[in-house]
mmCIF file of C-alpha atoms in Angstrom:
data_model
loop_
_atom_site.group_PDB
_atom_site.id
_atom_site.type_symbol
_atom_site.label_atom_id
_atom_site.label_comp_id
_atom_site.label_asym_id
_atom_site.label_seq_id
_atom_site.Cartn_x
_atom_site.Cartn_y
_atom_site.Cartn_z
ATOM 1 C CA UNK A 1 -25.044 89.192 -5.537
ATOM 2 C CA UNK A 2 -21.551 89.016 -4.070
ATOM 3 C CA UNK A 3 -19.901 88.363 -7.418
ATOM 4 C CA UNK A 4 -16.469 89.379 -6.069
ATOM 5 C CA UNK A 5 -16.589 86.812 -3.258
ATOM 6 C CA UNK A 6 -16.103 83.662 -5.341
ATOM 7 C CA UNK A 7 -13.660 81.043 -4.065
ATOM 8 C CA UNK A 8 -11.638 79.161 -6.642
ATOM 9 C CA UNK A 9 -9.731 75.865 -6.428
ATOM 10 C CA UNK A 10 -6.041 76.033 -5.671
ATOM 11 C CA UNK A 11 -3.563 74.166 -7.814
ATOM 12 C CA UNK A 12 -3.007 70.674 -6.497
ATOM 13 C CA UNK A 13 0.297 68.774 -6.540
ATOM 14 C CA UNK A 14 -1.678 65.803 -7.866
ATOM 15 C CA UNK A 15 -4.456 67.379 -9.913
ATOM 16 C CA UNK A 16 -5.660 64.370 -11.919
ATOM 17 C CA UNK A 17 -8.354 63.392 -11.431
ATOM 18 C CA UNK A 18 -9.776 66.415 -9.621
ATOM 19 C CA UNK A 19 -13.387 66.151 -8.434
ATOM 20 C CA UNK A 20 -15.162 69.380 -7.491
ATOM 21 C CA UNK A 21 -18.194 69.942 -5.311
ATOM 22 C CA UNK A 22 -20.054 73.186 -5.924
ATOM 23 C CA UNK A 23 -21.241 75.392 -3.071
ATOM 24 C CA UNK A 24 -23.578 78.114 -4.266
ATOM 25 C CA UNK A 25 -24.085 81.084 -1.999
ATOM 26 C CA UNK A 26 -26.725 83.541 -3.012
ATOM 27 C CA UNK A 27 -30.155 84.722 -1.902
ATOM 28 C CA UNK A 28 -33.231 86.480 -3.244
ATOM 29 C CA UNK A 29 -34.333 90.025 -2.426
ATOM 30 C CA UNK A 30 -36.904 90.094 0.391
ATOM 31 C CA UNK A 31 -37.452 86.324 0.469
ATOM 32 C CA UNK A 32 -33.913 85.167 1.240
ATOM 33 C CA UNK A 33 -33.238 81.464 0.713
ATOM 34 C CA UNK A 34 -36.404 80.840 -1.273
ATOM 35 C CA UNK A 35 -34.275 78.978 -3.806
ATOM 36 C CA UNK A 36 -32.493 76.930 -1.162
ATOM 37 C CA UNK A 37 -28.948 78.170 -1.705
ATOM 38 C CA UNK A 38 -28.299 77.524 1.985
ATOM 39 C CA UNK A 39 -28.878 73.821 1.351
ATOM 40 C CA UNK A 40 -26.776 73.819 -1.823
ATOM 41 C CA UNK A 41 -23.770 75.108 0.103
ATOM 42 C CA UNK A 42 -24.455 72.702 2.960
ATOM 43 C CA UNK A 43 -24.510 69.732 0.582
ATOM 44 C CA UNK A 44 -21.255 70.737 -1.092
ATOM 45 C CA UNK A 45 -19.385 71.172 2.180
ATOM 46 C CA UNK A 46 -20.773 67.948 3.654
ATOM 47 C CA UNK A 47 -19.912 65.963 0.526
ATOM 48 C CA UNK A 48 -16.390 67.345 0.577
ATOM 49 C CA UNK A 49 -15.908 66.416 4.232
ATOM 50 C CA UNK A 50 -17.131 62.904 3.525
ATOM 51 C CA UNK A 51 -14.887 62.374 0.503
ATOM 52 C CA UNK A 52 -11.928 63.959 2.297
ATOM 53 C CA UNK A 53 -12.324 61.470 5.143
ATOM 54 C CA UNK A 54 -12.356 58.566 2.669
ATOM 55 C CA UNK A 55 -9.268 59.908 0.906
ATOM 56 C CA UNK A 56 -7.387 60.228 4.202
ATOM 57 C CA UNK A 57 -8.153 56.594 5.029
ATOM 58 C CA UNK A 58 -6.959 55.488 1.581
ATOM 59 C CA UNK A 59 -3.892 57.626 0.743
ATOM 60 C CA UNK A 60 -3.199 55.403 -2.241
ATOM 61 C CA UNK A 61 -6.133 57.041 -4.036
ATOM 62 C CA UNK A 62 -4.799 58.980 -6.993
ATOM 63 C CA UNK A 63 -6.727 62.211 -7.136
ATOM 64 C CA UNK A 64 -7.697 65.417 -5.463
ATOM 65 C CA UNK A 65 -10.745 67.247 -4.214
ATOM 66 C CA UNK A 66 -11.855 70.841 -4.782
ATOM 67 C CA UNK A 67 -14.658 72.823 -3.198
ATOM 68 C CA UNK A 68 -15.714 75.772 -5.334
ATOM 69 C CA UNK A 69 -17.812 78.530 -3.872
ATOM 70 C CA UNK A 70 -19.990 80.087 -6.565
ATOM 71 C CA UNK A 71 -21.942 83.276 -5.821
ATOM 72 C CA UNK A 72 -24.461 85.221 -7.882
ATOM 73 C CA UNK A 73 -26.397 82.419 -9.569
ATOM 74 C CA UNK A 74 -29.583 84.477 -9.460
ATOM 75 C CA UNK A 75 -28.912 86.441 -12.630
ATOM 76 C CA UNK A 76 -25.304 87.367 -11.905
ATOM 77 C CA UNK A 77 -23.719 84.454 -13.747
ATOM 78 C CA UNK A 78 -21.170 83.683 -11.040
ATOM 79 C CA UNK A 79 -20.223 80.295 -12.458
ATOM 80 C CA UNK A 80 -19.974 81.737 -15.971
ATOM 81 C CA UNK A 81 -17.394 84.220 -14.745
ATOM 82 C CA UNK A 82 -15.510 81.451 -12.973
ATOM 83 C CA UNK A 83 -15.498 79.362 -16.163
ATOM 84 C CA UNK A 84 -14.158 82.353 -18.101
ATOM 85 C CA UNK A 85 -11.514 82.940 -15.427
ATOM 86 C CA UNK A 86 -10.224 79.367 -15.784
ATOM 87 C CA UNK A 87 -11.441 78.128 -12.408
ATOM 88 C CA UNK A 88 -12.622 74.856 -13.965
ATOM 89 C CA UNK A 89 -9.582 74.288 -16.165
ATOM 90 C CA UNK A 90 -8.104 71.614 -13.876
ATOM 91 C CA UNK A 91 -11.445 70.151 -12.801
ATOM 92 C CA UNK A 92 -12.453 66.739 -14.147
ATOM 93 C CA UNK A 93 -16.009 66.575 -12.785
ATOM 94 C CA UNK A 94 -18.301 69.050 -11.012
ATOM 95 C CA UNK A 95 -21.251 68.015 -8.851
ATOM 96 C CA UNK A 96 -23.891 69.851 -6.828
ATOM 97 C CA UNK A 97 -27.499 69.353 -5.776
ATOM 98 C CA UNK A 98 -30.383 71.827 -5.813
ATOM 99 C CA UNK A 99 -33.417 71.684 -3.491
ATOM 100 C CA UNK A 100 -36.807 71.271 -5.113
ATOM 101 C CA UNK A 101 -40.243 69.811 -4.536
ATOM 102 C CA UNK A 102 -39.235 66.420 -5.974
ATOM 103 C CA UNK A 103 -36.177 64.296 -6.712
ATOM 104 C CA UNK A 104 -34.956 64.649 -10.299
ATOM 105 C CA UNK A 105 -31.493 63.260 -11.037
ATOM 106 C CA UNK A 106 -31.402 64.612 -14.606
ATOM 107 C CA UNK A 107 -33.287 67.925 -14.525
ATOM 108 C CA UNK A 108 -34.236 69.780 -17.687
ATOM 109 C CA UNK A 109 -32.810 73.331 -17.525
ATOM 110 C CA UNK A 110 -33.103 75.754 -20.418
ATOM 111 C CA UNK A 111 -30.591 77.987 -22.159
ATOM 112 C CA UNK A 112 -31.497 81.631 -21.682
ATOM 113 C CA UNK A 113 -30.609 85.148 -22.772
ATOM 114 C CA UNK A 114 -31.827 88.515 -21.492
ATOM 115 C CA UNK A 115 -32.858 91.419 -23.709
ATOM 116 C CA UNK A 116 -33.737 95.075 -23.166
ATOM 117 C CA UNK A 117 -35.794 96.776 -25.866
ATOM 118 C CA UNK A 118 -36.086 100.573 -25.876
ATOM 119 C CA UNK A 119 -38.451 102.501 -28.133
ATOM 120 C CA UNK A 120 -37.967 106.206 -28.847
ATOM 121 C CA UNK A 121 -40.928 108.243 -30.071
ATOM 122 C CA UNK A 122 -41.970 111.873 -29.772
ATOM 123 C CA UNK A 123 -43.795 113.540 -26.882
ATOM 124 C CA UNK A 124 -46.979 115.519 -27.476
ATOM 125 C CA UNK A 125 -50.015 116.728 -25.537
ATOM 126 C CA UNK A 126 -52.350 113.789 -25.183
ATOM 127 C CA UNK A 127 -55.491 115.925 -25.618
ATOM 128 C CA UNK A 128 -54.554 119.005 -27.604
ATOM 129 C CA UNK A 129 -52.458 117.418 -30.344
ATOM 130 C CA UNK A 130 -51.818 113.692 -29.907
ATOM 131 C CA UNK A 131 -51.335 113.464 -33.672
ATOM 132 C CA UNK A 132 -48.090 115.392 -33.251
ATOM 133 C CA UNK A 133 -46.626 112.631 -31.115
ATOM 134 C CA UNK A 134 -45.110 109.228 -31.784
ATOM 135 C CA UNK A 135 -46.208 106.879 -29.036
ATOM 136 C CA UNK A 136 -43.337 104.763 -27.748
ATOM 137 C CA UNK A 137 -45.659 102.887 -25.397
ATOM 138 C CA UNK A 138 -47.698 101.763 -28.398
ATOM 139 C CA UNK A 139 -44.536 100.205 -29.796
ATOM 140 C CA UNK A 140 -43.812 98.367 -26.547
ATOM 141 C CA UNK A 141 -47.406 97.117 -26.343
ATOM 142 C CA UNK A 142 -47.193 96.064 -29.994
ATOM 143 C CA UNK A 143 -44.019 94.096 -29.227
ATOM 144 C CA UNK A 144 -45.486 92.534 -26.084
ATOM 145 C CA UNK A 145 -48.571 91.475 -28.033
ATOM 146 C CA UNK A 146 -46.351 90.130 -30.791
ATOM 147 C CA UNK A 147 -44.538 87.913 -28.316
ATOM 148 C CA UNK A 148 -47.868 86.656 -27.032
ATOM 149 C CA UNK A 149 -49.029 85.829 -30.562
ATOM 150 C CA UNK A 150 -45.706 84.134 -31.286
ATOM 151 C CA UNK A 151 -46.439 81.529 -28.616
ATOM 152 C CA UNK A 152 -48.918 79.846 -30.968
ATOM 153 C CA UNK A 153 -46.006 78.940 -33.245
ATOM 154 C CA UNK A 154 -43.442 78.333 -30.510
ATOM 155 C CA UNK A 155 -42.183 74.876 -29.672
ATOM 156 C CA UNK A 156 -43.749 73.578 -26.426
ATOM 157 C CA UNK A 157 -40.341 73.754 -24.748
ATOM 158 C CA UNK A 158 -39.614 77.399 -25.679
ATOM 159 C CA UNK A 159 -40.304 80.241 -23.293
ATOM 160 C CA UNK A 160 -40.504 84.031 -23.617
ATOM 161 C CA UNK A 161 -41.599 86.224 -20.736
ATOM 162 C CA UNK A 162 -41.471 90.009 -20.633
ATOM 163 C CA UNK A 163 -42.437 93.126 -18.687
ATOM 164 C CA UNK A 164 -42.744 96.767 -19.717
ATOM 165 C CA UNK A 165 -40.583 98.621 -17.209
ATOM 166 C CA UNK A 166 -41.088 102.147 -18.549
ATOM 167 C CA UNK A 167 -44.271 103.257 -20.288
ATOM 168 C CA UNK A 168 -44.236 107.011 -19.873
ATOM 169 C CA UNK A 169 -44.640 109.591 -17.113
ATOM 170 C CA UNK A 170 -48.164 111.033 -17.281
ATOM 171 C CA UNK A 171 -51.319 109.910 -19.125
ATOM 172 C CA UNK A 172 -51.754 113.333 -20.763
ATOM 173 C CA UNK A 173 -48.313 113.127 -22.411
ATOM 174 C CA UNK A 174 -47.766 110.889 -25.412
ATOM 175 C CA UNK A 175 -44.880 108.687 -24.187
ATOM 176 C CA UNK A 176 -41.641 109.455 -25.972
ATOM 177 C CA UNK A 177 -39.820 106.486 -24.447
ATOM 178 C CA UNK A 178 -40.801 102.954 -23.475
ATOM 179 C CA UNK A 179 -38.680 100.066 -22.248
ATOM 180 C CA UNK A 180 -39.399 96.350 -22.226
ATOM 181 C CA UNK A 181 -37.262 93.614 -20.697
ATOM 182 C CA UNK A 182 -37.543 89.936 -21.553
ATOM 183 C CA UNK A 183 -36.037 86.520 -21.011
ATOM 184 C CA UNK A 184 -35.859 84.158 -23.970
ATOM 185 C CA UNK A 185 -35.322 80.466 -23.227
ATOM 186 C CA UNK A 186 -35.004 77.196 -25.161
ATOM 187 C CA UNK A 187 -33.732 73.651 -24.535
ATOM 188 C CA UNK A 188 -30.453 74.115 -26.452
ATOM 189 C CA UNK A 189 -28.256 76.986 -27.557
ATOM 190 C CA UNK A 190 -29.146 76.167 -31.174
ATOM 191 C CA UNK A 191 -32.879 76.505 -30.533
ATOM 192 C CA UNK A 192 -32.248 79.640 -28.488
ATOM 193 C CA UNK A 193 -30.685 81.309 -31.535
ATOM 194 C CA UNK A 194 -33.788 80.501 -33.572
ATOM 195 C CA UNK A 195 -36.123 81.895 -30.928
ATOM 196 C CA UNK A 196 -34.006 85.020 -30.497
ATOM 197 C CA UNK A 197 -34.249 85.721 -34.221
ATOM 198 C CA UNK A 198 -38.036 85.499 -34.065
ATOM 199 C CA UNK A 199 -38.155 87.832 -31.068
ATOM 200 C CA UNK A 200 -35.781 90.266 -32.783
ATOM 201 C CA UNK A 201 -38.109 90.475 -35.783
ATOM 202 C CA UNK A 202 -41.034 91.285 -33.496
ATOM 203 C CA UNK A 203 -39.134 94.030 -31.684
ATOM 204 C CA UNK A 204 -38.068 95.673 -34.940
ATOM 205 C CA UNK A 205 -41.479 95.386 -36.605
ATOM 206 C CA UNK A 206 -43.131 97.071 -33.609
ATOM 207 C CA UNK A 207 -40.895 100.063 -34.105
ATOM 208 C CA UNK A 208 -41.618 100.150 -37.823
ATOM 209 C CA UNK A 209 -45.388 99.881 -37.309
ATOM 210 C CA UNK A 210 -45.486 102.800 -34.860
ATOM 211 C CA UNK A 211 -42.823 105.015 -36.368
ATOM 212 C CA UNK A 212 -40.530 104.650 -33.372
ATOM 213 C CA UNK A 213 -36.802 104.148 -33.323
ATOM 214 C CA UNK A 214 -35.845 100.937 -31.575
ATOM 215 C CA UNK A 215 -32.794 99.744 -29.675
ATOM 216 C CA UNK A 216 -32.575 96.004 -29.080
ATOM 217 C CA UNK A 217 -29.826 95.175 -26.593
ATOM 218 C CA UNK A 218 -29.265 91.486 -26.040
ATOM 219 C CA UNK A 219 -27.125 91.033 -22.950
ATOM 220 C CA UNK A 220 -23.723 90.568 -24.492
ATOM 221 C CA UNK A 221 -21.568 89.557 -21.535
ATOM 222 C CA UNK A 222 -21.022 85.830 -21.156
ATOM 223 C CA UNK A 223 -22.402 86.087 -17.626
ATOM 224 C CA UNK A 224 -25.792 87.074 -19.028
ATOM 225 C CA UNK A 225 -26.028 83.934 -21.161
ATOM 226 C CA UNK A 226 -26.906 80.689 -19.401
ATOM 227 C CA UNK A 227 -26.388 77.513 -21.412
ATOM 228 C CA UNK A 228 -28.781 74.597 -21.040
ATOM 229 C CA UNK A 229 -27.766 72.024 -18.449
ATOM 230 C CA UNK A 230 -26.118 68.856 -19.761
ATOM 231 C CA UNK A 231 -26.501 66.126 -17.155
ATOM 232 C CA UNK A 232 -23.543 63.845 -17.722
ATOM 233 C CA UNK A 233 -24.834 60.254 -18.136
ATOM 234 C CA UNK A 234 -21.966 58.587 -16.290
ATOM 235 C CA UNK A 235 -22.195 60.915 -13.304
ATOM 236 C CA UNK A 236 -25.995 60.669 -13.284
ATOM 237 C CA UNK A 237 -25.956 56.870 -13.279
ATOM 238 C CA UNK A 238 -23.435 56.722 -10.441
ATOM 239 C CA UNK A 239 -25.294 59.281 -8.353
ATOM 240 C CA UNK A 240 -28.673 57.666 -8.965
ATOM 241 C CA UNK A 241 -27.369 54.329 -7.761
ATOM 242 C CA UNK A 242 -26.145 55.769 -4.476
ATOM 243 C CA UNK A 243 -29.245 57.956 -4.165
ATOM 244 C CA UNK A 244 -31.422 54.863 -4.431
ATOM 245 C CA UNK A 245 -29.294 52.889 -1.966
ATOM 246 C CA UNK A 246 -29.842 55.710 0.531
ATOM 247 C CA UNK A 247 -33.613 55.380 0.172
ATOM 248 C CA UNK A 248 -34.320 58.246 -2.248
ATOM 249 C CA UNK A 249 -35.985 57.597 -5.608
ATOM 250 C CA UNK A 250 -35.681 59.616 -8.811
ATOM 251 C CA UNK A 251 -39.121 60.815 -9.918
ATOM 252 C CA UNK A 252 -37.993 60.569 -13.575
ATOM 253 C CA UNK A 253 -39.812 63.850 -14.169
ATOM 254 C CA UNK A 254 -39.357 65.377 -17.612
ATOM 255 C CA UNK A 255 -40.792 68.709 -16.535
ATOM 256 C CA UNK A 256 -38.493 71.664 -16.975
ATOM 257 C CA UNK A 257 -38.085 74.851 -15.082
ATOM 258 C CA UNK A 258 -35.807 77.838 -15.200
ATOM 259 C CA UNK A 259 -32.173 78.131 -16.100
ATOM 260 C CA UNK A 260 -28.904 77.928 -14.211
ATOM 261 C CA UNK A 261 -25.303 78.991 -14.687
ATOM 262 C CA UNK A 262 -24.384 75.381 -13.880
ATOM 263 C CA UNK A 263 -25.358 74.861 -17.511
ATOM 264 C CA UNK A 264 -22.252 76.761 -18.574
ATOM 265 C CA UNK A 265 -20.111 74.562 -16.337
ATOM 266 C CA UNK A 266 -21.679 71.473 -17.915
ATOM 267 C CA UNK A 267 -20.332 72.554 -21.314
ATOM 268 C CA UNK A 268 -16.699 72.507 -20.139
ATOM 269 C CA UNK A 269 -16.524 69.586 -17.663
ATOM 270 C CA UNK A 270 -18.682 66.536 -16.946
ATOM 271 C CA UNK A 271 -21.265 67.932 -14.539
ATOM 272 C CA UNK A 272 -24.357 67.007 -12.586
ATOM 273 C CA UNK A 273 -26.971 69.020 -10.697
ATOM 274 C CA UNK A 274 -29.756 66.745 -9.415
ATOM 275 C CA UNK A 275 -32.852 68.280 -7.862
ATOM 276 C CA UNK A 276 -33.428 67.224 -4.269
ATOM 277 C CA UNK A 277 -36.979 66.984 -2.930
ATOM 278 C CA UNK A 278 -37.254 68.529 0.536
ATOM 279 C CA UNK A 279 -40.785 67.414 1.438
ATOM 280 C CA UNK A 280 -42.687 70.415 0.140
ATOM 281 C CA UNK A 281 -45.152 71.116 -2.637
ATOM 282 C CA UNK A 282 -44.063 74.748 -2.746
ATOM 283 C CA UNK A 283 -42.244 76.060 -5.798
ATOM 284 C CA UNK A 284 -38.901 77.828 -5.651
ATOM 285 C CA UNK A 285 -38.775 81.617 -5.323
ATOM 286 C CA UNK A 286 -41.753 81.692 -2.955
ATOM 287 C CA UNK A 287 -42.038 82.318 0.775
ATOM 288 C CA UNK A 288 -43.379 78.795 1.440
ATOM 289 C CA UNK A 289 -40.264 77.350 -0.209
ATOM 290 C CA UNK A 290 -38.081 79.639 1.894
ATOM 291 C CA UNK A 291 -39.717 78.195 4.995
ATOM 292 C CA UNK A 292 -39.348 74.625 3.706
ATOM 293 C CA UNK A 293 -35.623 75.159 3.062
ATOM 294 C CA UNK A 294 -35.051 75.774 6.764
ATOM 295 C CA UNK A 295 -36.751 72.690 8.200
ATOM 296 C CA UNK A 296 -35.127 69.699 9.881
ATOM 297 C CA UNK A 297 -36.402 67.494 7.053
ATOM 298 C CA UNK A 298 -34.697 69.675 4.445
ATOM 299 C CA UNK A 299 -31.363 69.521 6.281
ATOM 300 C CA UNK A 300 -31.650 65.747 6.744
ATOM 301 C CA UNK A 301 -32.396 65.282 3.038
ATOM 302 C CA UNK A 302 -29.475 67.538 2.168
ATOM 303 C CA UNK A 303 -27.043 65.457 4.193
ATOM 304 C CA UNK A 304 -28.352 62.289 2.574
ATOM 305 C CA UNK A 305 -27.782 63.805 -0.864
ATOM 306 C CA UNK A 306 -24.298 64.866 0.250
ATOM 307 C CA UNK A 307 -23.511 61.216 0.984
ATOM 308 C CA UNK A 308 -24.531 60.308 -2.583
ATOM 309 C CA UNK A 309 -22.339 63.126 -3.898
ATOM 310 C CA UNK A 310 -19.366 61.955 -1.853
ATOM 311 C CA UNK A 311 -19.754 58.341 -2.961
ATOM 312 C CA UNK A 312 -20.050 59.449 -6.585
ATOM 313 C CA UNK A 313 -16.815 61.382 -6.187
ATOM 314 C CA UNK A 314 -15.163 58.346 -4.628
ATOM 315 C CA UNK A 315 -16.260 56.197 -7.572
ATOM 316 C CA UNK A 316 -14.514 58.610 -9.928
ATOM 317 C CA UNK A 317 -11.282 58.529 -7.923
ATOM 318 C CA UNK A 318 -11.328 54.744 -7.619
ATOM 319 C CA UNK A 319 -12.106 54.206 -11.310
ATOM 320 C CA UNK A 320 -10.479 56.918 -13.466
ATOM 321 C CA UNK A 321 -11.771 55.158 -16.570
ATOM 322 C CA UNK A 322 -15.223 56.449 -15.599
ATOM 323 C CA UNK A 323 -13.952 59.989 -16.076
ATOM 324 C CA UNK A 324 -12.595 59.087 -19.495
ATOM 325 C CA UNK A 325 -16.065 57.797 -20.368
ATOM 326 C CA UNK A 326 -17.700 60.917 -18.920
ATOM 327 C CA UNK A 327 -15.470 63.198 -20.968
ATOM 328 C CA UNK A 328 -16.269 61.314 -24.171
ATOM 329 C CA UNK A 329 -19.952 61.778 -23.373
ATOM 330 C CA UNK A 330 -19.377 65.464 -22.711
ATOM 331 C CA UNK A 331 -17.752 66.020 -26.089
ATOM 332 C CA UNK A 332 -20.561 64.273 -27.939
ATOM 333 C CA UNK A 333 -23.347 66.005 -26.006
ATOM 334 C CA UNK A 334 -21.788 69.437 -26.511
ATOM 335 C CA UNK A 335 -21.574 68.695 -30.227
ATOM 336 C CA UNK A 336 -25.239 67.674 -30.352
ATOM 337 C CA UNK A 337 -26.320 70.739 -28.388
ATOM 338 C CA UNK A 338 -24.367 73.213 -30.493
ATOM 339 C CA UNK A 339 -24.745 71.734 -33.963
ATOM 340 C CA UNK A 340 -28.420 70.739 -33.670
#
C-alpha cells in the first residue's frame, strides 16, 4: 500500500491558519482505481493550485496552504499513521473529496475494527475415530453462525462481516485449527465498543461449546482502527454553498457505506470528505466503477469539486473566525462521539 511514501506538510513561517488539502494515493489489487483514488489526488492538487493562485494575488491573506499525500487508505491506515506522527499538528482544517455514485456533502462513515479469531482443536481420523478429535472448524462455524444470529439484535446501523480463512487441510482429518477474520463496524466509537463486546462473547462461547482453545486478536495498532467520520458543520456548509453555486446538488442521502481513515483525521482537526457523484450507478470496489473513474465526465466533475474545495479554503483564510467556530464544533462532536 505504499505506507512509507507519505508526504507530510513542512513547517510554515506563517502557520496560522493552515488549510490542508488531502491527496490520497492508493489502489486495489487487480481492479486498480476502483475506489477512485486517482480522482481524490487530482482534486487535492487542483484545489491547492487554485487556492495558491488566489493567495498569490492577495498577499495580505494571513495563512498558509498544505498538500498532504496520504497512502494506504485501503486497510493500511495511512492517515492514522500520519496523525500519530504529528503531521496534522499544525493543520487547522483538512478537506478532500471522494468519488461515488452520488453527491453527498456529509457522508455517513462507520468506525471499524478488524479481528482475527483462531480456534485450536485436536486432529483425528475423520472415519476411524472422529470422536478422538476436537473439531476447530466446528468452532469457527459456530462463531460465524453466532454472528449471523446476532444481527437480529443488532442496531440497524451496525455491521459485522466475516470469512473463514482456514478450515482444515483434508476432509478425512478432523481440523485441528480454524481461522476466521471479521470487520466490526458501528456509527461511533462508543457503539463500536458495545458491538465488539458482543462479538467477543460469541467467539469465546464457540470455543467453549466445542472444546477448542480460542485466540481472539483484535487489531491493536492504531492504524487498524478507523474512527467514524465527523463532517465538520462549518466546513460542510461552506463547501455545500460553493458546490451548489457550481451547479452540483447534495443528494442529502443518509445512507452509509464503509469506513475511512479520514475519520481519524476528523477527530483531531475540523475535516470534511464529501462524496462526489461521477455519473455512474456502479458501486465502489467494482470494475464498472474503475471504468467510470477514468472518464472525461469524472475528471470534469473532479475539477468542479476542486473549485469548491479551493473556495472553501479561501473562506477560511479570509475569515479566521470560521475556524474558531469549526474548532468549537469539533470539540463538542468529539465529546458526543466518545462519551455517547
